[in-house]
C-alpha cells in the first residue's frame, strides 16, 4: 500500500505543479524561442491530462526525437550550445522530457527542484525589482505544490489548495531571516562570471560614428545609466556632458576610434564633481563619467587615449562605480605625436577645404577660427532633425553646401574635420547629454540622450569642448532631447485644439511621467542597495556597523553561527507555540486532580481520565453534571479533534476554577 502511494502523483498536486511551471516559464517567452516554452507547457499539461503513462519504449523514442529536434533547432538558431539562450533552450527541452517520463512522487520532487532552477534562470536576463518579486511568488507556488504533495500523501487536504498555499507562505516567511543573514554576512566573491556579450541587444553606443548611427540609438527607450551626486546638487542639464568614447580618425562625416600614440593622461583643474553611477550592461568596455574623469579611477578601470574611461572587461552585468571629474584642462603643450594624429584627415573636397582655409585666412587666432565656423552653422540656416535621411558619396559636401540637415553627429563630425583642415587639432567625443531628474535626487540617462560633440586644442587653454549643435538647436542642449522632442511634438499635434484639450493632454502626460519616474526610483534603489551589494558595499556595511574586517573564514563561521542562533530561536518559538495549548490543558487538569485529592480522591499515576472520572463521581454524586462536563472537555482537548481550540480551553479553565470540593 505504501509503495503504491509512493508511485502515485495526485492529480491536484500535479495541477499545482503545472501552474507553477507555467508561471516560471512565462518571463522566458520573450527571451528564448517561443516553441521551447510551448513544448514545456505542452509536456506538463499533457502529462496532467494523460489517463495512462506512455510505455517505456514510447517514452524513449519520443524523448530521443524531442531531444534531437531541440538540439538541432538550437544549433541552427545559435550555432552553439554554449551560452545563456542556447543553454536555456536546452534546459526547457530536458525539462519537457522529464515531465513525459514522470511517474512517482520522487519524480514530482525532482520536477519541483528543476522548477526552482528554471525560475532563477529569468534573473540572468533581468534583475529588476518587479522581476524579483515575481520570482518570489513563483517560489511560493512551487513550494505550495510540494507541500500539497506531502499533505496528499498523508491523506490530508488532497482536494484543497489553500492549506498547502498557506503553509508554503509560512515556510518562506520562516526562511526569510536566514536569507537576510546570508545576504548581509556571507562573504562576497568575484568569480569573474561573464555572460556572452552576443546575447545582449546591442542598441547602445558604438565605437565609430557614421551618419545615422546615433540616430538609431536615440529612438531606443532603454536606460543607459543612472547617476547621483553625493556632494552637491545635480548640475543643470546643459552641463551634463557624459564622456564615453573618443574618436581620432577622421574621414569627412565618418569617424572611428583609432589610437593617439604617445598619449598620457591630461592634467585637469577646476572644481571636482563626484558621481556614483549605475551602468546598465552593454557588452562593451567603455564607461561614462562627466566631462572629464580623473583620478582616482573606479575599481578595475583604466584611462585610455582622450581621457576616456574603460573597464578592463566587458560590462555584461549592471556595474556600480564611483568616479571624480574636473571641468578645466590644464594642458600647456600638445605632444607632437598627438598633434599629428589630431590633424590627420582623409581626402577633403576642394570646396570644403576652401571654406576652412577662408576662416583661417580671416582669423587672427585659432579661437576666431572656431567662432567663424560656429557662425557659419548659425547663419546658413542649418536644420537639426532626427531624420535627415541617408548621405552617400561625398557626404561632407552634401551636408555643408546642399542639404544642411542633420543630427548632432553630422555637426560634430563636420566641425571637427573642418578644424583639422584649418590647422586646429580636433577630435570627436561620443557620449550622452543631459538626463531626466528621478525621484531621490538622481539622474536617469536614457539611450535616447546619446550625443556627439567636438573638442579642439587651443594654445593656453588645452582641449576645449565645442558643441556645434548648440548654435543650431540650443533647446536640445539646455533642456535635453526628450523635453525638446516632446515640446515639438506637443506643439505640432495640438495646433487647433481647444485650451481644455491641451490642458488635459499636458496633465495626463505629467501624471504618466510621474508614475514612470516613481517606479524607476524604486528600481534604482533596488539596484543600488540590493543588487549592488558587492564586496565593497559589504565592507562598508561592516565598517558602519562596527564589525570591522573579520576576514573570509571568520566571516563564514560568524555567518553560520548567527544562522544557527536564528534557527534555534525559531525552533524554540515554534515548539513553545505548539506546546502551549496542550501544556495549559494539562496544567488545568492537574489543578483539578489536586482539588479532588484534597477531598480524598487521589489519582493514581496509571489511572486514565475515564477511570478517574468514575471515582470522582462516586465521591461527588450531587455534582455529577459539573464533573462530567470537566472530564468531557478535557478528553476533547487532550485526545479529540478540538486540540488547540481556544474557546474550549477557556471554558475548561473556568470550569476547573469553579470546582471547589466541599
GROMACS .gro file of N, CA and C in nm, residues 28 90 107 233 259 266 281 295 366-367 451 533 577 626 639:
model
   45
   28UNK      N    1   1.031   3.386  -1.965
   28UNK     CA    2   1.131   3.344  -2.063
   28UNK      C    3   1.077   3.347  -2.205
   90UNK      N    4   1.800   2.440  -2.412
   90UNK     CA    5   1.832   2.301  -2.382
   90UNK      C    6   1.767   2.257  -2.251
  107UNK      N    7   0.976   1.159  -0.875
  107UNK     CA    8   0.986   1.240  -0.997
  107UNK      C    9   0.923   1.378  -0.976
  233UNK      N   10   2.425   6.944  -0.541
  233UNK     CA   11   2.302   6.935  -0.619
  233UNK      C   12   2.333   6.891  -0.761
  259UNK      N   13   4.379   5.538  -3.229
  259UNK     CA   14   4.462   5.549  -3.109
  259UNK      C   15   4.561   5.662  -3.128
  266UNK      N   16   4.581   6.372  -1.933
  266UNK     CA   17   4.597   6.516  -1.939
  266UNK      C   18   4.572   6.579  -1.802
  281UNK      N   19   2.413   4.694  -1.839
  281UNK     CA   20   2.502   4.613  -1.923
  281UNK      C   21   2.488   4.647  -2.071
  295UNK      N   22   4.166   6.093  -1.176
  295UNK     CA   23   4.196   6.001  -1.067
  295UNK      C   24   4.126   6.049  -0.939
  366UNK      N   25   4.337   8.093  -3.340
  366UNK     CA   26   4.260   7.969  -3.351
  366UNK      C   27   4.120   7.988  -3.293
  367UNK      N   28   4.109   8.067  -3.190
  367UNK     CA   29   3.978   8.088  -3.129
  367UNK      C   30   3.883   8.157  -3.227
  451UNK      N   31   2.474   6.154  -2.766
  451UNK     CA   32   2.513   6.283  -2.824
  451UNK      C   33   2.658   6.275  -2.871
  533UNK      N   34   2.498   4.523  -0.382
  533UNK     CA   35   2.564   4.487  -0.256
  533UNK      C   36   2.679   4.391  -0.287
  577UNK      N   37   0.514   2.748   2.087
  577UNK     CA   38   0.381   2.778   2.036
  577UNK      C   39   0.298   2.651   2.019
  626UNK      N   40  -2.145   1.871   3.672
  626UNK     CA   41  -2.025   1.954   3.669
  626UNK      C   42  -1.902   1.870   3.643
  639UNK      N   43  -0.740   1.451   2.365
  639UNK     CA   44  -0.735   1.335   2.276
  639UNK      C   45  -0.821   1.351   2.150
   0.00000   0.00000   0.00000
